[in-house]
Short mmCIF file of C-alpha atoms in Angstrom, two decimals:
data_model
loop_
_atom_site.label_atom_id
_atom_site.label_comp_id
_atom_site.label_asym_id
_atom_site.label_seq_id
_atom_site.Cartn_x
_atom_site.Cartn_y
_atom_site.Cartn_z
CA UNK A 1 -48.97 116.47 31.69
CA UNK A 2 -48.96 117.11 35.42
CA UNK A 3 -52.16 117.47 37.24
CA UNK A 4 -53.63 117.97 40.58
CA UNK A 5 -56.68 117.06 41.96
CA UNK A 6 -58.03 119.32 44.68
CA UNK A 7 -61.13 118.21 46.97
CA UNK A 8 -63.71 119.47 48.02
CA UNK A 9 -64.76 121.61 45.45
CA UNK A 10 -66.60 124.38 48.02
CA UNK A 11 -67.14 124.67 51.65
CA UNK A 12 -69.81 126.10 53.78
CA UNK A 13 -68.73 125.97 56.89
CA UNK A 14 -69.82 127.95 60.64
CA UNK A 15 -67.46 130.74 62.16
CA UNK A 16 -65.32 128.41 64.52
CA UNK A 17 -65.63 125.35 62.83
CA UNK A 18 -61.84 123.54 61.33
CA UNK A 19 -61.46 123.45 57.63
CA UNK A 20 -59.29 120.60 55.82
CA UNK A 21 -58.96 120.55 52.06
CA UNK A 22 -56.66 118.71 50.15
CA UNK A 23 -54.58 117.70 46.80
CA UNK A 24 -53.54 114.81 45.19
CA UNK A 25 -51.63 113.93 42.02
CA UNK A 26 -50.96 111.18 40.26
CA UNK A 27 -47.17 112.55 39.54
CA UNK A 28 -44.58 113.62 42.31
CA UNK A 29 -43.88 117.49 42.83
CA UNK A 30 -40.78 118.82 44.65
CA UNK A 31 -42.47 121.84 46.25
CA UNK A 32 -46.18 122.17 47.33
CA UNK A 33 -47.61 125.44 47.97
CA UNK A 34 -51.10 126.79 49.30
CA UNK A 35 -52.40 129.91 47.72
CA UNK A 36 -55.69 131.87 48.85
CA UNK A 37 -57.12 134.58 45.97
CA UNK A 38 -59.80 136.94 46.97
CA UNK A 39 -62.21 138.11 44.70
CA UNK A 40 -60.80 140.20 41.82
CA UNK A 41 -57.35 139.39 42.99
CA UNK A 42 -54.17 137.53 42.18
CA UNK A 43 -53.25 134.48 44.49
CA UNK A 44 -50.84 135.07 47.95
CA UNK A 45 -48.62 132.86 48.73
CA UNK A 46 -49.83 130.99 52.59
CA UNK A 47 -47.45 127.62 52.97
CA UNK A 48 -44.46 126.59 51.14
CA UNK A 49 -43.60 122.96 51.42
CA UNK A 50 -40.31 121.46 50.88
CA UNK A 51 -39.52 117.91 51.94
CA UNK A 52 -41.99 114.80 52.12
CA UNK A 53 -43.55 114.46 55.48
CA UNK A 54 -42.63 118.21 56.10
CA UNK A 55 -45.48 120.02 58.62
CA UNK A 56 -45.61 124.06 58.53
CA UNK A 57 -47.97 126.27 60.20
CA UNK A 58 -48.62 129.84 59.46
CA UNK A 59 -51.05 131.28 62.14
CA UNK A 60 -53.93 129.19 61.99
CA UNK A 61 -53.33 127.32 59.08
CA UNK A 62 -51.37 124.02 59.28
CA UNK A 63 -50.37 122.51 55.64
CA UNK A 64 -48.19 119.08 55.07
CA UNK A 65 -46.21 117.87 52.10
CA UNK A 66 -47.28 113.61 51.88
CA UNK A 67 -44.61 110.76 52.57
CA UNK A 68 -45.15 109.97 48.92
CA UNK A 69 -44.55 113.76 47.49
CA UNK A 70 -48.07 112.86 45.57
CA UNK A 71 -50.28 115.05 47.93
CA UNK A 72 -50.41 118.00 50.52
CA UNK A 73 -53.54 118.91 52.44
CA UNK A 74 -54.04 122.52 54.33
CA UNK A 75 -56.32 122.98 57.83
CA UNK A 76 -57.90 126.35 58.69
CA UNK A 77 -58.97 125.71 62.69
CA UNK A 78 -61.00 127.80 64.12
CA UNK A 79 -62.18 129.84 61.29
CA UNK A 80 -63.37 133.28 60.63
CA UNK A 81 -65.14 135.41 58.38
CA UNK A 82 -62.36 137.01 56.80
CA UNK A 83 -61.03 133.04 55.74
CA UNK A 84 -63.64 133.74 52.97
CA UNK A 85 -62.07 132.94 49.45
CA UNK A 86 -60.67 130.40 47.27
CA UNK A 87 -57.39 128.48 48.49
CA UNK A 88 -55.66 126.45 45.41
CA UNK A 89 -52.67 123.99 45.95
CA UNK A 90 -49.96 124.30 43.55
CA UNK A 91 -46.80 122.19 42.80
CA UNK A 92 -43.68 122.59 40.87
CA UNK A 93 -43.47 120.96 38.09
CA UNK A 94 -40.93 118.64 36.95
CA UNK A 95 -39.69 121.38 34.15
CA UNK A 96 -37.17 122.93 36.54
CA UNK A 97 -38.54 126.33 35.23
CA UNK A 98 -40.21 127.37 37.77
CA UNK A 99 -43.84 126.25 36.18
CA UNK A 100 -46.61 125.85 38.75
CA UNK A 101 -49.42 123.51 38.64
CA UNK A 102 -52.41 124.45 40.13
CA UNK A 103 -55.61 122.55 41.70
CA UNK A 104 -58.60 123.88 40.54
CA UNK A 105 -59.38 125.46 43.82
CA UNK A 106 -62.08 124.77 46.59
CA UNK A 107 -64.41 127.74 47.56
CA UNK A 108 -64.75 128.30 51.14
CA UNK A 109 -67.70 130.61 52.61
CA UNK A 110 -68.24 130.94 56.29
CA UNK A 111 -71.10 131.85 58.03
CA UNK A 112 -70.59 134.41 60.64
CA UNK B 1 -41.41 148.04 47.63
CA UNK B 2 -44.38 148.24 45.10
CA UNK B 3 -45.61 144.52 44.50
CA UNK B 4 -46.39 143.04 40.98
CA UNK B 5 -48.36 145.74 39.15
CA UNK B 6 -50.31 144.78 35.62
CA UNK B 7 -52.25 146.99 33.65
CA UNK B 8 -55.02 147.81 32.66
CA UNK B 9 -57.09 145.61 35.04
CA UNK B 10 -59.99 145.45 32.78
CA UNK B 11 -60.23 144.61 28.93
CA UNK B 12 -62.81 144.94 26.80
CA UNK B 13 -62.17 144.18 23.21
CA UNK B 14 -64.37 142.93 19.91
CA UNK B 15 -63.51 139.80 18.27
CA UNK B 16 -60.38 139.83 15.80
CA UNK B 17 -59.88 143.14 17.48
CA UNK B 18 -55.38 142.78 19.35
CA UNK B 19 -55.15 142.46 23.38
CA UNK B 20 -51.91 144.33 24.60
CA UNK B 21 -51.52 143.45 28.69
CA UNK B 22 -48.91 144.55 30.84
CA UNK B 23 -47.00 143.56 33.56
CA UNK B 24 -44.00 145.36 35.95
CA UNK B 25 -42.35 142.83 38.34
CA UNK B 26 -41.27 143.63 40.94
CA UNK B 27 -38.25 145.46 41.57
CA UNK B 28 -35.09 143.40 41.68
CA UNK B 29 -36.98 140.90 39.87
CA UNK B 30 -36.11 139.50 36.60
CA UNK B 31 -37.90 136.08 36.44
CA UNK B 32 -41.72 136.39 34.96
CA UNK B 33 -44.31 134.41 34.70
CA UNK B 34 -47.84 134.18 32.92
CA UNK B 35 -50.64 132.47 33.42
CA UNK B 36 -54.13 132.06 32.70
CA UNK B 37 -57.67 131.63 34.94
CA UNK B 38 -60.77 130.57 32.94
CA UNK B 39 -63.62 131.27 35.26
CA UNK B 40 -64.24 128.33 38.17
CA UNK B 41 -60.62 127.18 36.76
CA UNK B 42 -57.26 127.18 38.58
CA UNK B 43 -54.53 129.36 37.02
CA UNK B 44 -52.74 127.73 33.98
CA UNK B 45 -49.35 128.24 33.33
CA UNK B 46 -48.53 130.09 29.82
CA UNK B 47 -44.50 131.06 29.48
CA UNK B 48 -41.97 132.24 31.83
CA UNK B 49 -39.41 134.78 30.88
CA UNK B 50 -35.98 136.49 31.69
CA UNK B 51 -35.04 139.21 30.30
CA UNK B 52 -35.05 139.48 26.58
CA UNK B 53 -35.36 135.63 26.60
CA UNK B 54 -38.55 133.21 26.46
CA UNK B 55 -37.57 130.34 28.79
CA UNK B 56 -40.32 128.12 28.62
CA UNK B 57 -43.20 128.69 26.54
CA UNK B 58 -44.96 125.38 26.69
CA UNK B 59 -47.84 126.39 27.73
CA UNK B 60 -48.94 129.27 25.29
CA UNK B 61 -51.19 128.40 22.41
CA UNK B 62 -49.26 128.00 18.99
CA UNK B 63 -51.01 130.84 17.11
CA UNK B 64 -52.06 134.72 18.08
CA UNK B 65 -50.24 134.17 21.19
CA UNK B 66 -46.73 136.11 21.86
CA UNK B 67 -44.89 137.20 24.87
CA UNK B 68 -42.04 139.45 25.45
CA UNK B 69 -39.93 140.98 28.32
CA UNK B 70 -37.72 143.66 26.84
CA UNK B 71 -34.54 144.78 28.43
CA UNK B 72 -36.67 148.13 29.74
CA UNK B 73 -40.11 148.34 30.32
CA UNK B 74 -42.92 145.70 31.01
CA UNK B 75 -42.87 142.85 29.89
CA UNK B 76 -46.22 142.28 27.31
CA UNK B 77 -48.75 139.47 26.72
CA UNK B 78 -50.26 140.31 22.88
CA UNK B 79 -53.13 138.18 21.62
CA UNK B 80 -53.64 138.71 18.00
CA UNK B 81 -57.22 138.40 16.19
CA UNK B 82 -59.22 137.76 19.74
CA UNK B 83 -61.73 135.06 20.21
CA UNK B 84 -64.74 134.75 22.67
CA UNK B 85 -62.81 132.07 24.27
CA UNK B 86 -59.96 134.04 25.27
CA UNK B 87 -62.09 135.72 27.98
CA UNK B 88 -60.26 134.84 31.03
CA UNK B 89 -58.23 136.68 33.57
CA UNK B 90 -54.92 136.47 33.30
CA UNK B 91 -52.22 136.87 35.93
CA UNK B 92 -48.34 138.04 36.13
CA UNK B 93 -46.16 136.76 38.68
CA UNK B 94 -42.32 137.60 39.18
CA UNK B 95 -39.88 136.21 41.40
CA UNK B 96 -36.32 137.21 42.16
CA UNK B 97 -34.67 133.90 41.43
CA UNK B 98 -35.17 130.71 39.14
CA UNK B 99 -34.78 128.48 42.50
CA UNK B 100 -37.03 131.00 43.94
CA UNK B 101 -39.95 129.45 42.41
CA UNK B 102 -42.08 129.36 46.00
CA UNK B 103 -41.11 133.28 45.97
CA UNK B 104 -43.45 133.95 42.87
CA UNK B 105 -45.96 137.37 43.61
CA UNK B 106 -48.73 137.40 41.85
CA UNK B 107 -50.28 140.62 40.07
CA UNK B 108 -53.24 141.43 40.38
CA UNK B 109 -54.61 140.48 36.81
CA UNK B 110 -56.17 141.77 34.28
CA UNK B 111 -59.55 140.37 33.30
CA UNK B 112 -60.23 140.36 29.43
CA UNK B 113 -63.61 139.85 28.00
CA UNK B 114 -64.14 139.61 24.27
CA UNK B 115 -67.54 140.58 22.90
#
């Protein structure tokens, strides 16, 4: 089945410093998408990606959706405490039912 | 607009013992989804319904599994005869839309542990 690969697997970064994280698959996906889930939460939706090459920011977070619709990575610049959490990729699968495929999701802790 | 609500948000049950969670999309929305989290895991997809219907179900294991999404009411996740490995947390999202698959909201979750 589908899969996606999501690097790195945690972060410990300094308040101010840029974040990049990113996901790759060995399968093309139509739609990326960038989720952060807070402890004892569900995910939120950050970035939706539609078309290869496609660049969308959303505050301070920049995502892109790769040339080859294989892989998407998502920057946090000039981060802050509150970035805490972990951020998962997800694609839609090739089902046409609306099925999401998730990364397994890199931890991010910032040190104030 | 109240957002995705599931209930209850924590489960305790005994193994063998029947796991009854419940999810409300949100309003307007008839499109639901399940998944799964095992802990350090990303979410898993289970089965995605409509109303009265199971759409796609590919992902839910072939035995003490079930999911329904009645015409009223919540729609339920039932595992039968519980197992220490179904400790997970599991999540209900709903979107408005098939197309609308980038306008899933998440629940909350509710976070079973078997004893």
């Amino acid at each position: 089945g589908q899969q996606l690969n999501q690097s790195p697997q945690s972060m410990f970064i300094q308040e101010g410093e840029d974040v990049s994280m990113n996901c790759t698959s060995s399968s093309i996906f139509n739609t990326w998408l960038w989720y952060k889930q807070d402890p004892g939460e569900g995910p939120v939706l950050l970035i939706a990606l539609y078309k290869a090459g496609e660049l969308t920011s959303n505050g301070r977070l920049t995502a892109q959706f790769g040339i080859t619709r294989k892989d998407s990575f998502l920057n946090i610049s000039a981060s802050i405490p509150s970035d805490v959490g972990i951020y998962f990729c997800a694609g839609l699968g090739s089902s046409n039912t609306g099925k999401l495929i998730f990364g397994q999701g890199t931890t991010l802790q910032v040190k104030p | 607009n109240a957002g995705v609500m599931q209930n209850p948000r924590h489960l305790v049950r005994r193994r063998g013992q029947e796991a009854r969670l419940r999810c409300s999309p949100m309003k307007g929305h008839s499109h639901v989804y399940w998944y799964r989290q095992l802990p350090e895991e990303g979410l898993k997809f289970m089965v995605y319904l409509q109303k009265e219907n199971i759409i796609d179900e590919s992902g839910m294991p072939k035995e003490r599994f079930s999911a329904e999404f009645p015409k009223e009411g919540p729609s339920i996740l039932r595992i039968q005869q519980v197992v220490r490995g179904d400790s997970a947390a599991y999540f209900c999202a709903s979107s408005p839309t098939l197309l609308g698959a980038d306008t899933q909201y998440f629940g909350p979750g509710t976070r079973l542990t078997v004893l």
